[in-house]
Coordinates of N, CA, C and O in Angstrom, one line a residue:
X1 N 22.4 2.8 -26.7 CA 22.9 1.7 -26.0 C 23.3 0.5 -27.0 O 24.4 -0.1 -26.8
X2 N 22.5 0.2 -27.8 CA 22.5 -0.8 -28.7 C 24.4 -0.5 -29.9 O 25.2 -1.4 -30.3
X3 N 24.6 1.0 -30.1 CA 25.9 1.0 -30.4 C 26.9 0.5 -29.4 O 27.9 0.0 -29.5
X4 N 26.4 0.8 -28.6 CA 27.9 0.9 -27.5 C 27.8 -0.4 -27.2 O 28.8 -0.5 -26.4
X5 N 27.1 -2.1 -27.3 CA 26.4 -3.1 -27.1 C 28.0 -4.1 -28.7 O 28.9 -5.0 -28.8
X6 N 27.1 -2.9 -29.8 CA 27.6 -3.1 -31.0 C 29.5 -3.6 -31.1 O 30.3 -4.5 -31.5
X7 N 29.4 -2.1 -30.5 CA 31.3 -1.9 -30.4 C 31.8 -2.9 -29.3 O 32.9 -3.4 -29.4
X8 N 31.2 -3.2 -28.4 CA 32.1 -4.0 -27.5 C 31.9 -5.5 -28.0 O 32.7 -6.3 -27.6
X9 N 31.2 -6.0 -28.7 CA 31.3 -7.1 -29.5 C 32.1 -7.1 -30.8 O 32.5 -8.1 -31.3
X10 N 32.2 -5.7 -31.4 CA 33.1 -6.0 -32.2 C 34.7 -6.0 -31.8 O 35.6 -6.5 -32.5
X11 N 34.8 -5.3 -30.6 CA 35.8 -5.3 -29.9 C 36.4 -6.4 -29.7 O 37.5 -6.7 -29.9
X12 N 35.2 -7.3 -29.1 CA 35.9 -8.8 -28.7 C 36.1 -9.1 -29.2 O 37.3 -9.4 -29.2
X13 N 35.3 -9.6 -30.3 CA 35.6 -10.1 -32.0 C 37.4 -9.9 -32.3 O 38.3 -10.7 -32.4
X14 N 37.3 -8.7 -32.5 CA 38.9 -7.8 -32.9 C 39.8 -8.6 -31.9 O 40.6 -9.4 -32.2
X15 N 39.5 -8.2 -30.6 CA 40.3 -8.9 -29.6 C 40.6 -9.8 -29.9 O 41.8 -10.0 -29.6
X16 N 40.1 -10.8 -30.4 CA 40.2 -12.6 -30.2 C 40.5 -12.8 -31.6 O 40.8 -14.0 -31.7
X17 N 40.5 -12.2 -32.5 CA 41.1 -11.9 -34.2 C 43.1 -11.5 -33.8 O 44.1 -12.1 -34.0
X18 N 42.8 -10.7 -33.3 CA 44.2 -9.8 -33.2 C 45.1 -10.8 -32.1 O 46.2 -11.1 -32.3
X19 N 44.5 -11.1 -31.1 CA 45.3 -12.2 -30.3 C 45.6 -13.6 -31.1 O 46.5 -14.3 -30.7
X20 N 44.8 -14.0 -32.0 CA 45.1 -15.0 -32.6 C 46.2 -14.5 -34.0 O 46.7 -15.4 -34.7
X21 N 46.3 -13.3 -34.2 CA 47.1 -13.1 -35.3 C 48.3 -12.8 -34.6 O 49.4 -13.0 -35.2
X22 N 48.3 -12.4 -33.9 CA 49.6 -12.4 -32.4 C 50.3 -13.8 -31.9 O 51.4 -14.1 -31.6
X23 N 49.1 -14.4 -32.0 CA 49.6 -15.4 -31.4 C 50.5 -16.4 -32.6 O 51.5 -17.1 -32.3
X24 N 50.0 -16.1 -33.9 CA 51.1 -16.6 -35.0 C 52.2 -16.1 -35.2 O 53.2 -16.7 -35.3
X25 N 52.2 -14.8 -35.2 CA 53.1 -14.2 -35.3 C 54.1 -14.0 -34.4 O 55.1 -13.4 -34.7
X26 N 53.8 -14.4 -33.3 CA 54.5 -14.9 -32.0 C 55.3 -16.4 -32.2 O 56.5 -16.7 -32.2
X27 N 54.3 -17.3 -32.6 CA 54.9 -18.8 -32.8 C 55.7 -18.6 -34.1 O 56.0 -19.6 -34.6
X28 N 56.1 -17.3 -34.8 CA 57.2 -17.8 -36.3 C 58.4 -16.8 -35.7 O 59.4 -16.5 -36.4
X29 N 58.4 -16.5 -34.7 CA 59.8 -16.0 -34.0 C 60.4 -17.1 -33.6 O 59.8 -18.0 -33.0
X30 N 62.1 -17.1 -33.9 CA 62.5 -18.1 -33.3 C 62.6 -18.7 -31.6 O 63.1 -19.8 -31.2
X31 N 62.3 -18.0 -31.2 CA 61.8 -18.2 -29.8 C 60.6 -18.3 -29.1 O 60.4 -17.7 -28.1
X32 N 59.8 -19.1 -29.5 CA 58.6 -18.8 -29.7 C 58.2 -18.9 -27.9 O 57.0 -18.9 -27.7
X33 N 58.7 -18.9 -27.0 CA 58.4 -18.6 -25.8 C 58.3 -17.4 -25.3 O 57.8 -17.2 -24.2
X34 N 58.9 -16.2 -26.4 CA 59.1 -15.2 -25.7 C 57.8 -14.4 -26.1 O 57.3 -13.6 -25.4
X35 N 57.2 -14.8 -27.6 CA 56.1 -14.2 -28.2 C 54.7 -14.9 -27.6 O 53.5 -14.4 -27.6
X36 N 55.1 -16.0 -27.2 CA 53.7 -16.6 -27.4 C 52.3 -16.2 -26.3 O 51.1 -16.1 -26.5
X37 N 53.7 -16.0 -24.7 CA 52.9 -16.0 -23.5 C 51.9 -14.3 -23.8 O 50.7 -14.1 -23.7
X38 N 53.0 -13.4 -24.0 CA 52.2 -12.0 -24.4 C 51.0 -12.0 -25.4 O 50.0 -11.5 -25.1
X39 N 51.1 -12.5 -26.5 CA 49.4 -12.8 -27.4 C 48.6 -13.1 -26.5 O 47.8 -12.4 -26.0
X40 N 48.8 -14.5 -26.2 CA 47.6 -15.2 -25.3 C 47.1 -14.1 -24.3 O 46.0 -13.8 -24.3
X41 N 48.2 -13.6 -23.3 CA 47.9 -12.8 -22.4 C 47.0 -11.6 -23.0 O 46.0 -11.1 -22.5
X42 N 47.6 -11.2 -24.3 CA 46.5 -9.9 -24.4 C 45.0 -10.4 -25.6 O 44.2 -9.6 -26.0
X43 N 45.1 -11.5 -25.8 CA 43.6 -11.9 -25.9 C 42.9 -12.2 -25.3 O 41.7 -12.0 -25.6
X44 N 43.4 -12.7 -24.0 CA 42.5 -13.4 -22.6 C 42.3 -11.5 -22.2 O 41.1 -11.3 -22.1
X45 N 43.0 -10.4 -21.9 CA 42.8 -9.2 -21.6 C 41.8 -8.8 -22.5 O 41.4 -7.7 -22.1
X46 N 41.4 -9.1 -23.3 CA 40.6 -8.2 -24.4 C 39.2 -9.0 -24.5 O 38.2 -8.5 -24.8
X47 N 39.5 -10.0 -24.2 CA 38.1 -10.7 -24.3 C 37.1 -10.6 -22.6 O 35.9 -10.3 -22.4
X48 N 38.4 -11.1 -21.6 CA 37.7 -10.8 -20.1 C 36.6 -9.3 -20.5 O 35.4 -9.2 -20.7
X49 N 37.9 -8.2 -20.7 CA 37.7 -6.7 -20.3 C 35.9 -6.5 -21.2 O 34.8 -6.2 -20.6
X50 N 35.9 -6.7 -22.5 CA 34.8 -6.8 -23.3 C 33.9 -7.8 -22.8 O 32.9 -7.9 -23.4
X51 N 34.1 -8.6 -21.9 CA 32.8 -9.6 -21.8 C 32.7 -9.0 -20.0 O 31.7 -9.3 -19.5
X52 N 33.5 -8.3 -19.3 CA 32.9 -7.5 -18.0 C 32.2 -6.5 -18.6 O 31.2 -6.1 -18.1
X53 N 32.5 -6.1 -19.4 CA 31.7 -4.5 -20.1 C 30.2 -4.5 -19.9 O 29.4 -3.8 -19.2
X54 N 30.1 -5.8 -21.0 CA 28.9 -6.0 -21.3 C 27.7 -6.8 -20.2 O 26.4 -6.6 -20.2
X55 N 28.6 -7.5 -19.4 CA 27.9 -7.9 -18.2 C 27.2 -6.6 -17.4 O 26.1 -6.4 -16.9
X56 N 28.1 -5.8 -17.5 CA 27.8 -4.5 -16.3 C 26.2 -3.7 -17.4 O 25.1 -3.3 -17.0
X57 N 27.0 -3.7 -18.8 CA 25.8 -3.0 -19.6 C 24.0 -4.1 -19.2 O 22.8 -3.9 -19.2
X58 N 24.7 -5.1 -19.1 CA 23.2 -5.9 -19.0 C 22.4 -5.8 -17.8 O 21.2 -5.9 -17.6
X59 N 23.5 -5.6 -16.8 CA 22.4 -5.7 -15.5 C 22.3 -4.6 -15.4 O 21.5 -4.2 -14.5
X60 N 23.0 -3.5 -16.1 CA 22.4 -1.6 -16.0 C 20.8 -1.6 -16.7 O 19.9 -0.8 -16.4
X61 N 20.7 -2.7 -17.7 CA 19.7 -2.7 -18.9 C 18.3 -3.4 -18.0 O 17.3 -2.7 -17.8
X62 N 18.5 -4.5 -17.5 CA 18.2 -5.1 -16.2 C 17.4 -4.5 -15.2 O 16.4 -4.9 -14.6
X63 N 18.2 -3.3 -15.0 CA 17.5 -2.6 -13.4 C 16.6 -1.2 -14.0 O 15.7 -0.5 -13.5
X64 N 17.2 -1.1 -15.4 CA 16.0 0.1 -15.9 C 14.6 -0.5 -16.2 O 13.5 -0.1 -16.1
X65 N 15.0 -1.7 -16.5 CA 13.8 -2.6 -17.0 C 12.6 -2.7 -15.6 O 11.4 -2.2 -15.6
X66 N 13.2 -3.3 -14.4 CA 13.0 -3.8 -13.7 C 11.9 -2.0 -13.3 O 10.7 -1.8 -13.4
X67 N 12.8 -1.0 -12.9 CA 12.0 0.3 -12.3 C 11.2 0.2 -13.5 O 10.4 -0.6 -13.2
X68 N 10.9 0.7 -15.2 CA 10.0 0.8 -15.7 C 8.8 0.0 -15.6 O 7.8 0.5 -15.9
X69 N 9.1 -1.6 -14.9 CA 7.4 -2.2 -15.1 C 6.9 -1.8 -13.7 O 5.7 -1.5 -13.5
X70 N 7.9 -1.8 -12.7 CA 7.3 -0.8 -11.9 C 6.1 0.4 -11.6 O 5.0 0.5 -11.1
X71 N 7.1 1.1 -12.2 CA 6.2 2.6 -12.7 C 5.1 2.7 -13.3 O 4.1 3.4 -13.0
X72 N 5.4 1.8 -14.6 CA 4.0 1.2 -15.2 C 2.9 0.2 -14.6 O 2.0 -0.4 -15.2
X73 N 3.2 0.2 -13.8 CA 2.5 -0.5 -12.4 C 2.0 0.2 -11.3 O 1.8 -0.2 -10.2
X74 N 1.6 1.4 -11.7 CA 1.0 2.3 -10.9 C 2.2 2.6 -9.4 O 1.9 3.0 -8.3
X75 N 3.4 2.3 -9.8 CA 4.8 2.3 -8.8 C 4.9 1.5 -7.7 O 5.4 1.7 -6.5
X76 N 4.1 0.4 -8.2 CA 4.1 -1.0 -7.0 C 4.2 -2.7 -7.9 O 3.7 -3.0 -9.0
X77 N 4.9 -3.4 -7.1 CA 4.9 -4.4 -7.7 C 5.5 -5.7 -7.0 O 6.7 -5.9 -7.0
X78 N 4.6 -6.7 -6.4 CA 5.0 -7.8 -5.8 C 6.6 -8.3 -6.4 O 7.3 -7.6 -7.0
X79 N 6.8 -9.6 -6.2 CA 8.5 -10.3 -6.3 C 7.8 -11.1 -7.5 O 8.3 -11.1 -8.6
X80 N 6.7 -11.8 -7.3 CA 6.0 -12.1 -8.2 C 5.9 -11.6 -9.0 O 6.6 -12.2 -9.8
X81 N 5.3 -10.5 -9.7 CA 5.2 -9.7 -10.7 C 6.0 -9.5 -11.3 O 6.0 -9.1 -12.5
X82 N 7.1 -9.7 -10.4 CA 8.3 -8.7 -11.4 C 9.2 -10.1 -12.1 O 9.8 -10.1 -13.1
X83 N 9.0 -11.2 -11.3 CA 9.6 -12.9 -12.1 C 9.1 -12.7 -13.4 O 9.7 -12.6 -14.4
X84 N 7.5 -12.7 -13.0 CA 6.9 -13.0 -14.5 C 6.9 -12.0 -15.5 O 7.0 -12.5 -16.6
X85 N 6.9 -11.0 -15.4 CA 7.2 -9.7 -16.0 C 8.8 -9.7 -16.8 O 8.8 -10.1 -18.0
X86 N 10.1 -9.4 -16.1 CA 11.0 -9.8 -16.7 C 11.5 -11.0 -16.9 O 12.6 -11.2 -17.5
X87 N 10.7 -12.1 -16.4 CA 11.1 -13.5 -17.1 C 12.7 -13.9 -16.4 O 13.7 -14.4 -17.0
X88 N 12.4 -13.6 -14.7 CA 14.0 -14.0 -14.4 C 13.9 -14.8 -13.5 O 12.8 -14.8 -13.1
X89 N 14.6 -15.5 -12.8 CA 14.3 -16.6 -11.4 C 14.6 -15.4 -10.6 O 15.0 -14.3 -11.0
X90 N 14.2 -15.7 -9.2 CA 13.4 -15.8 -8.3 C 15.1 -15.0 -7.8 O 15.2 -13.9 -8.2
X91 N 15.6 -15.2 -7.5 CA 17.3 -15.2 -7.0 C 17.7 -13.8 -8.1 O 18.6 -13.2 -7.6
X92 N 17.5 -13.5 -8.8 CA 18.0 -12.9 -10.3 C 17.2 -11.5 -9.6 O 17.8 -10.5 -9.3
X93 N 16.0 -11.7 -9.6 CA 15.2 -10.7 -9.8 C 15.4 -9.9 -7.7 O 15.3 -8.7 -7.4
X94 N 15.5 -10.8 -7.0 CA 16.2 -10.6 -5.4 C 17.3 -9.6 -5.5 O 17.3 -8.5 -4.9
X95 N 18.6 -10.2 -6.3 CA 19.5 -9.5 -6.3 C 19.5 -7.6 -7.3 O 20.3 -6.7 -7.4
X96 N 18.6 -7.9 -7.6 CA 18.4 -6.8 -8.6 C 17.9 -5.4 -7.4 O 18.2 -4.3 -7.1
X97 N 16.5 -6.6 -7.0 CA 15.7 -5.6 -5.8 C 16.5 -4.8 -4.7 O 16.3 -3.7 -4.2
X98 N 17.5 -5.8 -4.4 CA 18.3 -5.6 -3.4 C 19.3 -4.4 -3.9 O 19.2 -3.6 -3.0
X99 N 19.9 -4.0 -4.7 CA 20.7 -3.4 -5.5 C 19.9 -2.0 -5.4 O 20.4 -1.0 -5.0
X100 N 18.9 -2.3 -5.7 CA 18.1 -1.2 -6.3 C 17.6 -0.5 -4.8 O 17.3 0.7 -4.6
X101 N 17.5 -1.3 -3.9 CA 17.0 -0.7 -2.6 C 18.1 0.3 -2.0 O 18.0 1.4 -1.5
X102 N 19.3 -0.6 -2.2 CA 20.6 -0.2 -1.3 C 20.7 1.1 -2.2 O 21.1 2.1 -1.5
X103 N 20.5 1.5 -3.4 CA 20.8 3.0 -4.3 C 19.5 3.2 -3.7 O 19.8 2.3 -3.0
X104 N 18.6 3.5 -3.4 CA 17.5 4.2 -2.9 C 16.3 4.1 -4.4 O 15.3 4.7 -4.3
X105 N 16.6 3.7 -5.1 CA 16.0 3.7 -6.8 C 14.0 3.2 -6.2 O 12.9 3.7 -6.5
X106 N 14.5 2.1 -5.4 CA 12.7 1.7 -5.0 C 12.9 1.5 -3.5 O 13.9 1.3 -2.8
X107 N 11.6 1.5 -3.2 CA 11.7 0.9 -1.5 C 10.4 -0.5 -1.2 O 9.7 -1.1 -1.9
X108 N 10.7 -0.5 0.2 CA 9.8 -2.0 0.1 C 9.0 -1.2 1.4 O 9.3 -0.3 2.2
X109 N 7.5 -2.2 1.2 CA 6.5 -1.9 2.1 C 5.9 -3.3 2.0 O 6.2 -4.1 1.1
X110 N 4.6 -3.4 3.4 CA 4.0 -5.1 3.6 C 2.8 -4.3 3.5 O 2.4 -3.4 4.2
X111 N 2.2 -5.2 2.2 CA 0.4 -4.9 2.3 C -0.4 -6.0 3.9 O 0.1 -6.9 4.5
X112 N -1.4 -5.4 3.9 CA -2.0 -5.7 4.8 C -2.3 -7.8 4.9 O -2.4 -8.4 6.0
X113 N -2.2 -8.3 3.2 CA -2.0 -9.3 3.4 C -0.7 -10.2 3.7 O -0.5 -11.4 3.5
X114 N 0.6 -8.8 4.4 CA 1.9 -10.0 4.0 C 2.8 -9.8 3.5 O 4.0 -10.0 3.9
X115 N 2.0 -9.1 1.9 CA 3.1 -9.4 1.1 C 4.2 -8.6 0.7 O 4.0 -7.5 1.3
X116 N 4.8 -8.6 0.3 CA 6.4 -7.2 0.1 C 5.9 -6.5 -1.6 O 5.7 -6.9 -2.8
X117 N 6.0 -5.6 -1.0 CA 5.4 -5.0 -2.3 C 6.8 -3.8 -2.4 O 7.3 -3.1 -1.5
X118 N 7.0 -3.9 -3.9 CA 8.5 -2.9 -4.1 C 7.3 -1.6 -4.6 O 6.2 -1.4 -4.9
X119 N 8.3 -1.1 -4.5 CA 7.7 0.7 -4.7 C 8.7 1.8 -4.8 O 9.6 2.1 -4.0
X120 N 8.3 2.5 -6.5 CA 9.1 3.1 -6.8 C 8.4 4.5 -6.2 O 7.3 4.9 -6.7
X121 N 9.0 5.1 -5.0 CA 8.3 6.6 -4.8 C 8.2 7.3 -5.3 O 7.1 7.8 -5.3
X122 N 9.4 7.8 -6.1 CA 9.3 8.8 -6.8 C 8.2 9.1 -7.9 O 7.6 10.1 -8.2
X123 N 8.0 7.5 -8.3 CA 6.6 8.1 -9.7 C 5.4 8.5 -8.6 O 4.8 9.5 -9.0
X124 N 4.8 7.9 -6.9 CA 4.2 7.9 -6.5 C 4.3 9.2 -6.1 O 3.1 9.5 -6.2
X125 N 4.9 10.3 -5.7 CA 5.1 11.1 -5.1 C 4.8 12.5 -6.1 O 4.4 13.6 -5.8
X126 N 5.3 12.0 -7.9 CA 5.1 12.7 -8.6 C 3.9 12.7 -9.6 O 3.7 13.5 -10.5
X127 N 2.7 11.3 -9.3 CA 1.2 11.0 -9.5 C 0.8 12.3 -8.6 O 0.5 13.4 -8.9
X128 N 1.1 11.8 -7.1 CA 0.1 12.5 -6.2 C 0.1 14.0 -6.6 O -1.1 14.5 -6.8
X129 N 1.5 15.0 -6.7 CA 1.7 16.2 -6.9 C 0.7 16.1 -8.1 O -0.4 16.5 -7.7
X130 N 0.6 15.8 -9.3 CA -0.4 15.5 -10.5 C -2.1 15.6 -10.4 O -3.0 16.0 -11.1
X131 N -1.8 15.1 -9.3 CA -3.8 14.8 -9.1 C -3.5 16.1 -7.9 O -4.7 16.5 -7.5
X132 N -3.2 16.4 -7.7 CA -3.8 17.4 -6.3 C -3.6 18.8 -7.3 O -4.3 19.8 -7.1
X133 N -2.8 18.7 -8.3 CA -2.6 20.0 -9.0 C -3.7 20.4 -10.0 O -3.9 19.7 -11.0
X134 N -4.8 22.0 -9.8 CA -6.0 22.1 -10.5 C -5.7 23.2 -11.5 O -5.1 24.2 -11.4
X135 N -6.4 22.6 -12.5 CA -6.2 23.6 -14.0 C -6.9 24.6 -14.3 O -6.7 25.2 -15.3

């Protein structure tokens, strides 16, 4: 991940290098209206496309994060837990849960005091098979 992280910043980099070397080389034509709007346009393209990339890579990074403290959570974990754990507001870490519920990734249940407890099944499902299984 951390390559593919790598390349799309150098990408942008390049992007916003190459649009600025476009963009001169646009402004020494004598028409410089005909060169100029196309640079701009394909640096604003190269930089958007490279900075959606990386957004999408971070909240993919984001929701693995979020199921791993889970799991390592015996596959339960209050709204609370998971703030202070990945260190995100309250709204950040909602939309993540939400995301994750609608893919089926975790599900939600209310302990007896209340509270919403997320719950990844699958580790729970593959503990239990673990303990019932004799060697």
């Amino acid at each position: 991940m951390k390559t593919k992280k790598i390349l799309a910043r150098v990408l942008q980099v390049g992007g916003i290098f190459m649009g600025s070397v476009l963009t001169i080389i646009a402004s020494s034509i004598h028409n410089p209206s005909e060169g100029f709007a196309p640079a701009i346009l394909g640096l604003l393209g190269l930089a958007i496309g490279s900075s959606v990339w990386l957004k999408r890579e971070r909240t993919n990074r984001e929701q693995i994060n979020l199921i791993k403290y889970i799991v390592n959570n015996h596959g339960r974990a209050t709204l609370s837990e998971l703030v202070i754990a990945l260190d995100f507001p309250v709204e950040k870490v909602k939309k993540l849960v939400d995301k994750l519920q609608k893919h089926g990734a975790i599900t939600v249940e209310v302990s007896q005091r209340g509270e919403i407890i997320y719950c990844c099944s699958d580790i729970i499902t593959i503990e239990s098979e673990y303990d019932s299984t004799s060697y």
